[in-house]
């Protein structure tokens, strides 16, 4: 039986954090054995906020290294950067002509920025349309993402329906795959973990930085002897991500039975996190010393992705009437 295709990506815009990892990236690693997996680095999208040549180059390599370090296997996964397949932007233009301003004005990235009176570039406004192109050029059936992406995938489905109704069946409507219990990972302050809220714990932070982050998580003034409900603490919701069943039972007991101070609980949580992330961090250091290997993986990925996307684009060009025979 042929495998279903899954596709997803993460922007090269800064440190990959545990919200990204547990919300989306871990699912990619878990799914790579059973699905035809395409993971791309959306550098065209990143250009909305990263407008510095050296920084862009560094962030692209950084995210590629990170993706390999968390366990994506280049033998199983097609890993590439978006700008190596320029027909994403061609498909985006065609979809732009089928998409209305009011549709895009519902986009939450646009609305958030508008509400904060920020300058909204055409790129930011159009982000969901380029994202639709990213997905549908590969006939991806499944898109594993965090909850914040649900709306964008719904917009992709609308664009597919519009195109198929206008020009005939061409694209598949993709499904978002969102794991309920990790759809929105929260940060130290109890809000969604996000680069824009400054509350992230980077996966590749050092052990000391991890300790500092955990120390900074606010607790309350309850007495050490009091019984506490772990589910009320951001510290617990972060820590449980790193726990197997036995570790979770042990951690809950520290809250529920009383008698353990917050300082000791935090020390315990810091070791849980550092133990979990240590192998990935070590792998990252190895990869940093083998940049040619990483570049080669991206090159091979781009070749495979281009073959698929270009064939699809040819079909699209024919359907809209651009290929005169
Ligand atoms: P992009 O904008 O390319 O999606 P992000 O860095 O915003 O890049 O996110 C990458 C992935 O991580 C997305 O699938 C997103 O839904 C997921 N994600 C980001 N923050 C969180 C969070 N706090 N909880 C769960 N998933 C998250």
mmCIF file of C-alpha atoms and ligand atoms in Angstrom:
data_model
loop_
_atom_site.group_PDB
_atom_site.id
_atom_site.type_symbol
_atom_site.label_atom_id
_atom_site.label_comp_id
_atom_site.label_asym_id
_atom_site.label_seq_id
_atom_site.Cartn_x
_atom_site.Cartn_y
_atom_site.Cartn_z
ATOM 1 C CA UNK A 1 0.000 0.000 0.000
ATOM 2 C CA UNK A 2 1.335 3.458 -0.804
ATOM 3 C CA UNK A 3 1.959 5.648 2.195
ATOM 4 C CA UNK A 4 -0.057 8.778 2.843
ATOM 5 C CA UNK A 5 1.946 11.959 2.416
ATOM 6 C CA UNK A 6 2.419 14.357 5.313
ATOM 7 C CA UNK A 7 3.992 17.779 5.068
ATOM 8 C CA UNK A 8 4.858 20.503 7.536
ATOM 9 C CA UNK A 9 7.427 23.218 8.202
ATOM 10 C CA UNK A 10 8.959 25.574 10.717
ATOM 11 C CA UNK A 11 10.117 29.082 9.948
ATOM 12 C CA UNK A 12 13.790 29.965 10.325
ATOM 13 C CA UNK A 13 13.059 32.921 12.587
ATOM 14 C CA UNK A 14 14.785 32.121 15.871
ATOM 15 C CA UNK A 15 15.333 29.515 18.510
ATOM 16 C CA UNK A 16 13.205 26.381 18.176
ATOM 17 C CA UNK A 17 11.370 26.059 21.501
ATOM 18 C CA UNK A 18 9.680 23.258 23.372
ATOM 19 C CA UNK A 19 6.271 24.612 22.255
ATOM 20 C CA UNK A 20 7.290 23.932 18.647
ATOM 21 C CA UNK A 21 8.786 20.600 19.625
ATOM 22 C CA UNK A 22 5.905 19.082 21.585
ATOM 23 C CA UNK A 23 3.195 20.911 19.603
ATOM 24 C CA UNK A 24 4.360 19.809 16.171
ATOM 25 C CA UNK A 25 7.927 18.637 15.605
ATOM 26 C CA UNK A 26 7.806 15.556 17.796
ATOM 27 C CA UNK A 27 4.812 14.340 15.777
ATOM 28 C CA UNK A 28 6.894 14.663 12.607
ATOM 29 C CA UNK A 29 9.622 12.479 14.100
ATOM 30 C CA UNK A 30 7.045 9.960 15.358
ATOM 31 C CA UNK A 31 5.279 9.824 11.976
ATOM 32 C CA UNK A 32 8.315 9.586 9.679
ATOM 33 C CA UNK A 33 8.360 5.762 9.685
ATOM 34 C CA UNK A 34 4.752 5.437 8.573
ATOM 35 C CA UNK A 35 4.215 8.370 6.223
ATOM 36 C CA UNK A 36 5.870 9.784 3.131
ATOM 37 C CA UNK A 37 7.213 12.777 5.035
ATOM 38 C CA UNK A 38 8.024 16.216 3.591
ATOM 39 C CA UNK A 39 9.459 18.832 5.929
ATOM 40 C CA UNK A 40 10.427 22.223 4.585
ATOM 41 C CA UNK A 41 12.020 25.412 5.868
ATOM 42 C CA UNK A 42 9.740 28.317 4.865
ATOM 43 C CA UNK A 43 12.352 30.964 4.144
ATOM 44 C CA UNK A 44 10.070 32.991 1.852
ATOM 45 C CA UNK A 45 7.740 33.302 4.854
ATOM 46 C CA UNK A 46 10.656 34.203 7.120
ATOM 47 C CA UNK A 47 11.538 37.145 4.862
ATOM 48 C CA UNK A 48 8.466 38.895 6.310
ATOM 49 C CA UNK A 49 10.456 39.451 9.497
ATOM 50 C CA UNK A 50 14.092 38.536 8.725
ATOM 51 C CA UNK A 51 15.553 41.091 6.326
ATOM 52 C CA UNK A 52 19.282 40.646 6.764
ATOM 53 C CA UNK A 53 21.341 38.383 4.477
ATOM 54 C CA UNK A 54 23.749 36.975 7.111
ATOM 55 C CA UNK A 55 20.970 36.448 9.640
ATOM 56 C CA UNK A 56 18.759 34.677 7.101
ATOM 57 C CA UNK A 57 21.600 32.343 6.062
ATOM 58 C CA UNK A 58 22.439 31.547 9.673
ATOM 59 C CA UNK A 59 18.817 30.941 10.684
ATOM 60 C CA UNK A 60 18.173 28.623 7.732
ATOM 61 C CA UNK A 61 21.202 26.476 8.593
ATOM 62 C CA UNK A 62 20.248 26.598 12.263
ATOM 63 C CA UNK A 63 16.772 25.236 11.695
ATOM 64 C CA UNK A 64 18.055 22.550 9.316
ATOM 65 C CA UNK A 65 20.549 21.390 11.958
ATOM 66 C CA UNK A 66 17.852 21.489 14.639
ATOM 67 C CA UNK A 67 15.465 19.392 12.579
ATOM 68 C CA UNK A 68 18.119 16.709 12.089
ATOM 69 C CA UNK A 69 19.172 16.896 15.747
ATOM 70 C CA UNK A 70 15.636 16.213 17.028
ATOM 71 C CA UNK A 71 15.643 12.989 15.030
ATOM 72 C CA UNK A 72 14.331 13.559 11.516
ATOM 73 C CA UNK A 73 16.055 10.931 9.396
ATOM 74 C CA UNK A 74 17.068 12.200 5.931
ATOM 75 C CA UNK A 75 16.763 8.630 4.607
ATOM 76 C CA UNK A 76 13.031 8.755 5.378
ATOM 77 C CA UNK A 77 12.227 12.462 5.155
ATOM 78 C CA UNK A 78 12.429 14.887 2.252
ATOM 79 C CA UNK A 79 13.957 17.955 3.914
ATOM 80 C CA UNK A 80 14.277 21.123 1.843
ATOM 81 C CA UNK A 81 14.027 24.850 1.916
ATOM 82 C CA UNK A 82 11.093 26.567 0.293
ATOM 83 C CA UNK A 83 13.096 29.025 -1.828
ATOM 84 C CA UNK A 84 14.801 26.090 -3.603
ATOM 85 C CA UNK A 85 11.398 25.342 -5.144
ATOM 86 C CA UNK A 86 10.418 28.735 -6.589
ATOM 87 C CA UNK A 87 7.160 27.472 -8.065
ATOM 88 C CA UNK A 88 5.672 27.905 -4.556
ATOM 89 C CA UNK A 89 5.505 31.625 -5.355
ATOM 90 C CA UNK A 90 4.058 30.991 -8.819
ATOM 91 C CA UNK A 91 1.262 28.883 -7.353
ATOM 92 C CA UNK A 92 0.769 31.560 -4.694
ATOM 93 C CA UNK A 93 0.136 34.159 -7.395
ATOM 94 C CA UNK A 94 -2.431 31.985 -9.102
ATOM 95 C CA UNK A 95 -4.174 31.372 -5.765
ATOM 96 C CA UNK A 96 -4.032 35.120 -5.008
ATOM 97 C CA UNK A 97 -6.241 35.682 -8.018
ATOM 98 C CA UNK A 98 -8.844 33.312 -6.546
ATOM 99 C CA UNK A 99 -8.692 34.623 -2.962
ATOM 100 C CA UNK A 100 -10.529 37.676 -1.655
ATOM 101 C CA UNK A 101 -9.365 40.409 0.697
ATOM 102 C CA UNK A 102 -12.143 39.643 3.254
ATOM 103 C CA UNK A 103 -11.003 36.001 3.371
ATOM 104 C CA UNK A 104 -7.476 37.080 4.269
ATOM 105 C CA UNK A 105 -8.680 39.784 6.649
ATOM 106 C CA UNK A 106 -9.992 36.975 8.860
ATOM 107 C CA UNK A 107 -6.445 35.593 9.221
ATOM 108 C CA UNK A 108 -5.326 35.771 12.848
ATOM 109 C CA UNK A 109 -1.721 36.803 12.093
ATOM 110 C CA UNK A 110 -3.089 39.753 10.116
ATOM 111 C CA UNK A 111 -5.699 40.613 12.765
ATOM 112 C CA UNK A 112 -3.163 40.441 15.639
ATOM 113 C CA UNK A 113 -0.804 42.810 13.862
ATOM 114 C CA UNK A 114 -3.606 45.180 12.853
ATOM 115 C CA UNK A 115 -4.865 45.272 16.436
ATOM 116 C CA UNK A 116 -1.389 46.291 17.595
ATOM 117 C CA UNK A 117 -1.286 49.003 14.905
ATOM 118 C CA UNK A 118 1.792 47.394 13.359
ATOM 119 C CA UNK A 119 2.719 47.947 9.727
ATOM 120 C CA UNK A 120 1.364 44.933 7.879
ATOM 121 C CA UNK A 121 3.373 44.012 4.784
ATOM 122 C CA UNK A 122 1.641 42.517 1.762
ATOM 123 C CA UNK A 123 3.699 39.386 2.530
ATOM 124 C CA UNK A 124 2.207 39.031 6.001
ATOM 125 C CA UNK A 125 -1.302 39.644 4.701
ATOM 126 C CA UNK A 126 -0.816 37.026 1.994
ATOM 127 C CA UNK A 127 0.929 34.473 4.235
ATOM 128 C CA UNK A 128 -1.963 31.943 4.233
ATOM 129 C CA UNK A 129 -2.050 31.863 0.426
ATOM 130 C CA UNK A 130 1.646 31.049 0.109
ATOM 131 C CA UNK A 131 1.130 28.445 2.810
ATOM 132 C CA UNK A 132 -1.662 26.876 0.747
ATOM 133 C CA UNK A 133 0.771 26.601 -2.176
ATOM 134 C CA UNK A 134 3.398 25.036 0.114
ATOM 135 C CA UNK A 135 1.033 22.222 0.987
ATOM 136 C CA UNK A 136 -1.014 21.496 -2.098
ATOM 137 C CA UNK A 137 1.813 21.405 -4.644
ATOM 138 C CA UNK A 138 2.784 18.103 -3.033
ATOM 139 C CA UNK A 139 -0.710 16.606 -2.744
ATOM 140 C CA UNK A 140 -0.070 16.330 1.004
ATOM 141 C CA UNK A 141 -2.958 14.656 2.810
ATOM 142 C CA UNK A 142 -1.872 15.383 6.374
ATOM 143 C CA UNK A 143 -0.367 18.492 7.965
ATOM 144 C CA UNK A 144 0.735 17.963 11.575
ATOM 145 C CA UNK A 145 0.809 21.363 13.325
ATOM 146 C CA UNK A 146 -0.018 23.170 16.568
ATOM 147 C CA UNK A 147 -3.467 24.594 17.302
ATOM 148 C CA UNK A 148 -2.465 28.091 16.080
ATOM 149 C CA UNK A 149 -2.255 26.719 12.527
ATOM 150 C CA UNK A 150 -5.784 25.270 12.410
ATOM 151 C CA UNK A 151 -7.211 28.362 10.716
ATOM 152 C CA UNK A 152 -4.474 28.468 8.070
ATOM 153 C CA UNK A 153 -5.126 24.868 7.055
ATOM 154 C CA UNK A 154 -8.843 25.667 6.809
ATOM 155 C CA UNK A 155 -7.942 28.548 4.458
ATOM 156 C CA UNK A 156 -5.875 26.124 2.367
ATOM 157 C CA UNK A 157 -8.944 23.897 2.072
ATOM 158 C CA UNK A 158 -11.064 26.874 0.929
ATOM 159 C CA UNK A 159 -8.473 27.764 -1.717
ATOM 160 C CA UNK A 160 -8.377 24.155 -2.960
ATOM 161 C CA UNK A 161 -12.186 24.083 -3.287
ATOM 162 C CA UNK A 162 -12.151 27.385 -5.183
ATOM 163 C CA UNK A 163 -9.436 26.212 -7.578
ATOM 164 C CA UNK A 164 -11.003 22.792 -8.155
ATOM 165 C CA UNK A 165 -14.446 24.331 -8.778
ATOM 166 C CA UNK A 166 -13.010 26.862 -11.204
ATOM 167 C CA UNK A 167 -10.515 24.755 -13.174
ATOM 168 C CA UNK A 168 -11.425 21.135 -12.430
ATOM 169 C CA UNK A 169 -10.168 18.622 -9.880
ATOM 170 C CA UNK A 170 -6.484 19.287 -9.321
ATOM 171 C CA UNK A 171 -5.653 19.512 -5.634
ATOM 172 C CA UNK A 172 -6.337 17.475 -2.508
ATOM 173 C CA UNK A 173 -7.922 19.154 0.543
ATOM 174 C CA UNK A 174 -5.369 18.533 3.311
ATOM 175 C CA UNK A 175 -6.271 17.645 6.893
ATOM 176 C CA UNK A 176 -4.649 19.348 9.882
ATOM 177 C CA UNK A 177 -3.329 16.846 12.417
ATOM 178 C CA UNK A 178 -3.439 18.517 15.825
ATOM 179 C CA UNK A 179 -2.808 16.509 18.982
ATOM 180 C CA UNK A 180 -5.352 17.826 21.462
ATOM 181 C CA UNK A 181 -3.246 17.466 24.621
ATOM 182 C CA UNK A 182 -0.248 19.315 23.136
ATOM 183 C CA UNK A 183 -2.055 21.651 20.706
ATOM 184 C CA UNK A 184 -1.089 24.695 22.763
ATOM 185 C CA UNK A 185 1.994 24.415 24.964
ATOM 186 C CA UNK A 186 2.172 27.147 27.569
ATOM 187 C CA UNK A 187 5.236 29.050 28.712
ATOM 188 C CA UNK A 188 6.569 30.084 32.137
ATOM 189 C CA UNK A 189 3.915 32.827 32.423
ATOM 190 C CA UNK A 190 0.972 30.525 31.674
ATOM 191 C CA UNK A 191 0.366 32.072 28.203
ATOM 192 C CA UNK A 192 0.929 30.204 24.925
ATOM 193 C CA UNK A 193 4.670 29.657 24.499
ATOM 194 C CA UNK A 194 5.710 31.954 21.679
ATOM 195 C CA UNK A 195 8.768 33.847 20.493
ATOM 196 C CA UNK A 196 6.659 37.017 20.472
ATOM 197 C CA UNK A 197 5.810 36.707 24.196
ATOM 198 C CA UNK A 198 9.433 36.146 25.269
ATOM 199 C CA UNK A 199 8.425 33.122 27.371
ATOM 200 C CA UNK A 200 10.128 30.326 25.459
ATOM 201 C CA UNK A 201 12.412 27.532 26.584
ATOM 202 C CA UNK A 202 14.623 26.767 23.567
ATOM 203 C CA UNK A 203 15.174 23.047 22.946
ATOM 204 C CA UNK A 204 18.871 23.770 22.442
ATOM 205 C CA UNK A 205 19.378 26.010 25.471
ATOM 206 C CA UNK A 206 22.323 25.019 27.676
ATOM 207 C CA UNK A 207 21.684 23.097 30.897
ATOM 208 C CA UNK A 208 22.363 26.271 32.897
ATOM 209 C CA UNK A 209 19.947 28.309 30.763
ATOM 210 C CA UNK A 210 17.341 25.591 31.281
ATOM 211 C CA UNK A 211 17.889 25.801 35.037
ATOM 212 C CA UNK A 212 17.495 29.596 34.927
ATOM 213 C CA UNK A 213 14.278 29.303 32.933
ATOM 214 C CA UNK A 214 12.756 26.838 35.375
ATOM 215 C CA UNK A 215 13.834 29.011 38.326
ATOM 216 C CA UNK A 216 11.965 31.929 36.719
ATOM 217 C CA UNK A 217 8.612 30.096 36.528
ATOM 218 C CA UNK A 218 6.295 31.858 39.023
ATOM 219 C CA UNK A 219 4.866 29.766 41.873
ATOM 220 C CA UNK A 220 2.658 30.929 44.779
ATOM 221 C CA UNK A 221 3.047 31.575 48.498
ATOM 222 C CA UNK A 222 1.485 28.337 49.766
ATOM 223 C CA UNK A 223 3.232 26.738 52.711
ATOM 224 C CA UNK A 224 5.555 23.799 52.003
ATOM 225 C CA UNK A 225 3.291 21.461 53.990
ATOM 226 C CA UNK A 226 0.132 22.331 52.032
ATOM 227 C CA UNK A 227 -1.411 19.908 49.583
ATOM 228 C CA UNK A 228 -1.327 21.330 46.034
ATOM 229 C CA UNK A 229 -3.043 20.571 42.755
ATOM 230 C CA UNK A 230 -0.264 20.201 40.131
ATOM 231 C CA UNK A 231 -2.673 21.055 37.302
ATOM 232 C CA UNK A 232 -2.837 24.638 38.571
ATOM 233 C CA UNK A 233 0.876 25.296 37.985
ATOM 234 C CA UNK A 234 2.586 26.269 34.698
ATOM 235 C CA UNK A 235 5.646 24.474 36.105
ATOM 236 C CA UNK A 236 3.786 21.167 36.091
ATOM 237 C CA UNK A 237 2.295 21.634 32.637
ATOM 238 C CA UNK A 238 5.787 22.247 31.251
ATOM 239 C CA UNK A 239 7.391 19.432 33.232
ATOM 240 C CA UNK A 240 4.838 16.747 32.364
ATOM 241 C CA UNK A 241 5.829 16.994 28.700
ATOM 242 C CA UNK A 242 9.137 15.423 29.629
ATOM 243 C CA UNK A 243 7.758 12.683 31.897
ATOM 244 C CA UNK A 244 7.018 9.049 31.259
ATOM 245 C CA UNK A 245 4.196 7.574 33.338
ATOM 246 C CA UNK A 246 6.302 6.715 36.381
ATOM 247 C CA UNK A 247 8.032 10.093 36.356
ATOM 248 C CA UNK A 248 4.662 11.833 36.094
ATOM 249 C CA UNK A 249 3.289 9.939 39.104
ATOM 250 C CA UNK A 250 6.367 10.851 41.108
ATOM 251 C CA UNK A 251 6.142 14.524 40.117
ATOM 252 C CA UNK A 252 2.415 14.790 40.895
ATOM 253 C CA UNK A 253 3.061 13.287 44.321
ATOM 254 C CA UNK A 254 5.582 16.052 45.094
ATOM 255 C CA UNK A 255 2.736 18.569 44.711
ATOM 256 C CA UNK A 256 -0.116 16.475 46.094
ATOM 257 C CA UNK A 257 1.528 15.175 49.227
ATOM 258 C CA UNK A 258 3.070 18.439 50.389
ATOM 259 C CA UNK A 259 6.372 18.598 52.229
ATOM 260 C CA UNK A 260 8.575 19.279 49.189
ATOM 261 C CA UNK A 261 9.611 22.909 48.649
ATOM 262 C CA UNK A 262 9.257 24.633 45.279
ATOM 263 C CA UNK A 263 13.055 24.952 45.061
ATOM 264 C CA UNK A 264 13.440 21.162 45.262
ATOM 265 C CA UNK A 265 10.595 20.525 42.824
ATOM 266 C CA UNK A 266 12.259 22.918 40.385
ATOM 267 C CA UNK A 267 15.623 21.146 40.743
ATOM 268 C CA UNK A 268 13.882 17.842 40.032
ATOM 269 C CA UNK A 269 12.114 19.302 36.961
ATOM 270 C CA UNK A 270 15.345 20.829 35.646
ATOM 271 C CA UNK A 271 17.048 17.431 35.710
ATOM 272 C CA UNK A 272 14.084 15.769 34.013
ATOM 273 C CA UNK A 273 14.243 18.311 31.183
ATOM 274 C CA UNK A 274 18.013 18.259 30.806
ATOM 275 C CA UNK A 275 18.091 14.434 30.803
ATOM 276 C CA UNK A 276 15.428 14.346 28.083
ATOM 277 C CA UNK A 277 17.073 16.947 25.846
ATOM 278 C CA UNK A 278 20.736 15.976 26.366
ATOM 279 C CA UNK A 279 21.007 13.494 23.441
ATOM 280 C CA UNK A 280 19.447 15.982 20.991
ATOM 281 C CA UNK A 281 21.753 18.733 22.193
ATOM 282 C CA UNK A 282 24.783 16.482 21.734
ATOM 283 C CA UNK A 283 23.665 15.524 18.233
ATOM 284 C CA UNK A 284 23.303 19.218 17.408
ATOM 285 C CA UNK A 285 26.914 19.872 18.384
ATOM 286 C CA UNK A 286 28.048 17.036 16.089
ATOM 287 C CA UNK A 287 26.034 18.415 13.164
ATOM 288 C CA UNK A 288 27.361 21.944 13.679
ATOM 289 C CA UNK A 289 30.751 20.495 12.831
ATOM 290 C CA UNK A 290 29.515 18.887 9.633
ATOM 291 C CA UNK A 291 27.759 21.672 7.754
ATOM 292 C CA UNK A 292 28.534 20.084 4.363
ATOM 293 C CA UNK A 293 26.470 17.074 5.357
ATOM 294 C CA UNK A 294 23.538 19.350 6.236
ATOM 295 C CA UNK A 295 23.865 21.324 2.981
ATOM 296 C CA UNK A 296 23.909 18.075 0.995
ATOM 297 C CA UNK A 297 20.754 16.839 2.697
ATOM 298 C CA UNK A 298 18.998 20.112 1.800
ATOM 299 C CA UNK A 299 20.236 19.858 -1.796
ATOM 300 C CA UNK A 300 18.977 16.301 -2.240
ATOM 301 C CA UNK A 301 15.666 17.245 -0.622
ATOM 302 C CA UNK A 302 15.290 20.215 -2.960
ATOM 303 C CA UNK A 303 15.815 17.996 -6.022
ATOM 304 C CA UNK A 304 13.141 15.546 -4.958
ATOM 305 C CA UNK A 305 10.695 18.272 -3.887
ATOM 306 C CA UNK A 306 11.249 20.220 -7.138
ATOM 307 C CA UNK A 307 10.443 17.183 -9.279
ATOM 308 C CA UNK A 308 7.099 16.743 -7.561
ATOM 309 C CA UNK A 309 6.158 20.425 -7.318
ATOM 310 C CA UNK A 310 7.217 21.244 -10.890
ATOM 311 C CA UNK A 311 5.107 18.383 -12.287
ATOM 312 C CA UNK A 312 2.108 19.646 -10.332
ATOM 313 C CA UNK A 313 2.769 23.200 -11.480
ATOM 314 C CA UNK A 314 2.819 22.046 -15.098
ATOM 315 C CA UNK A 315 -0.639 20.577 -14.589
ATOM 316 C CA UNK A 316 -1.806 23.857 -13.011
ATOM 317 C CA UNK A 317 -0.411 25.934 -15.869
ATOM 318 C CA UNK A 318 -2.274 23.728 -18.354
ATOM 319 C CA UNK A 319 -5.529 23.915 -16.378
ATOM 320 C CA UNK A 320 -5.537 27.728 -16.189
ATOM 321 C CA UNK A 321 -4.717 28.100 -19.899
ATOM 322 C CA UNK A 322 -1.062 29.099 -19.861
ATOM 323 C CA UNK A 323 0.216 26.147 -21.920
ATOM 324 C CA UNK A 324 -0.770 26.692 -25.532
ATOM 325 C CA UNK A 325 -0.121 23.621 -27.674
HETATM 326 P P1 LIG B 1 5.440 28.672 11.548
HETATM 327 O O1 LIG B 1 5.011 30.099 11.648
HETATM 328 O O2 LIG B 1 6.258 28.323 10.376
HETATM 329 O O3 LIG B 1 4.319 27.724 11.808
HETATM 330 P P2 LIG B 1 6.312 28.577 14.169
HETATM 331 O O4 LIG B 1 7.688 28.686 14.721
HETATM 332 O O5 LIG B 1 5.331 29.621 14.544
HETATM 333 O O6 LIG B 1 6.505 28.484 12.675
HETATM 334 O O7 LIG B 1 5.677 27.174 14.542
HETATM 335 C C1 LIG B 1 6.133 25.919 14.069
HETATM 336 C C2 LIG B 1 5.162 24.859 14.533
HETATM 337 O O8 LIG B 1 5.098 24.861 15.961
HETATM 338 C C3 LIG B 1 3.724 25.109 14.047
HETATM 339 O O9 LIG B 1 3.138 23.882 13.678
HETATM 340 C C4 LIG B 1 3.030 25.692 15.242
HETATM 341 O O10 LIG B 1 1.646 25.402 15.251
HETATM 342 C C5 LIG B 1 3.739 24.966 16.386
HETATM 343 N N1 LIG B 1 3.718 25.757 17.628
HETATM 344 C C6 LIG B 1 4.278 26.968 17.844
HETATM 345 N N2 LIG B 1 4.074 27.386 19.121
HETATM 346 C C7 LIG B 1 3.358 26.406 19.740
HETATM 347 C C8 LIG B 1 2.832 26.224 21.082
HETATM 348 N N3 LIG B 1 3.015 27.122 22.038
HETATM 349 N N4 LIG B 1 2.136 25.083 21.330
HETATM 350 C C9 LIG B 1 1.936 24.149 20.367
HETATM 351 N N5 LIG B 1 2.413 24.251 19.099
HETATM 352 C C10 LIG B 1 3.116 25.358 18.779
#
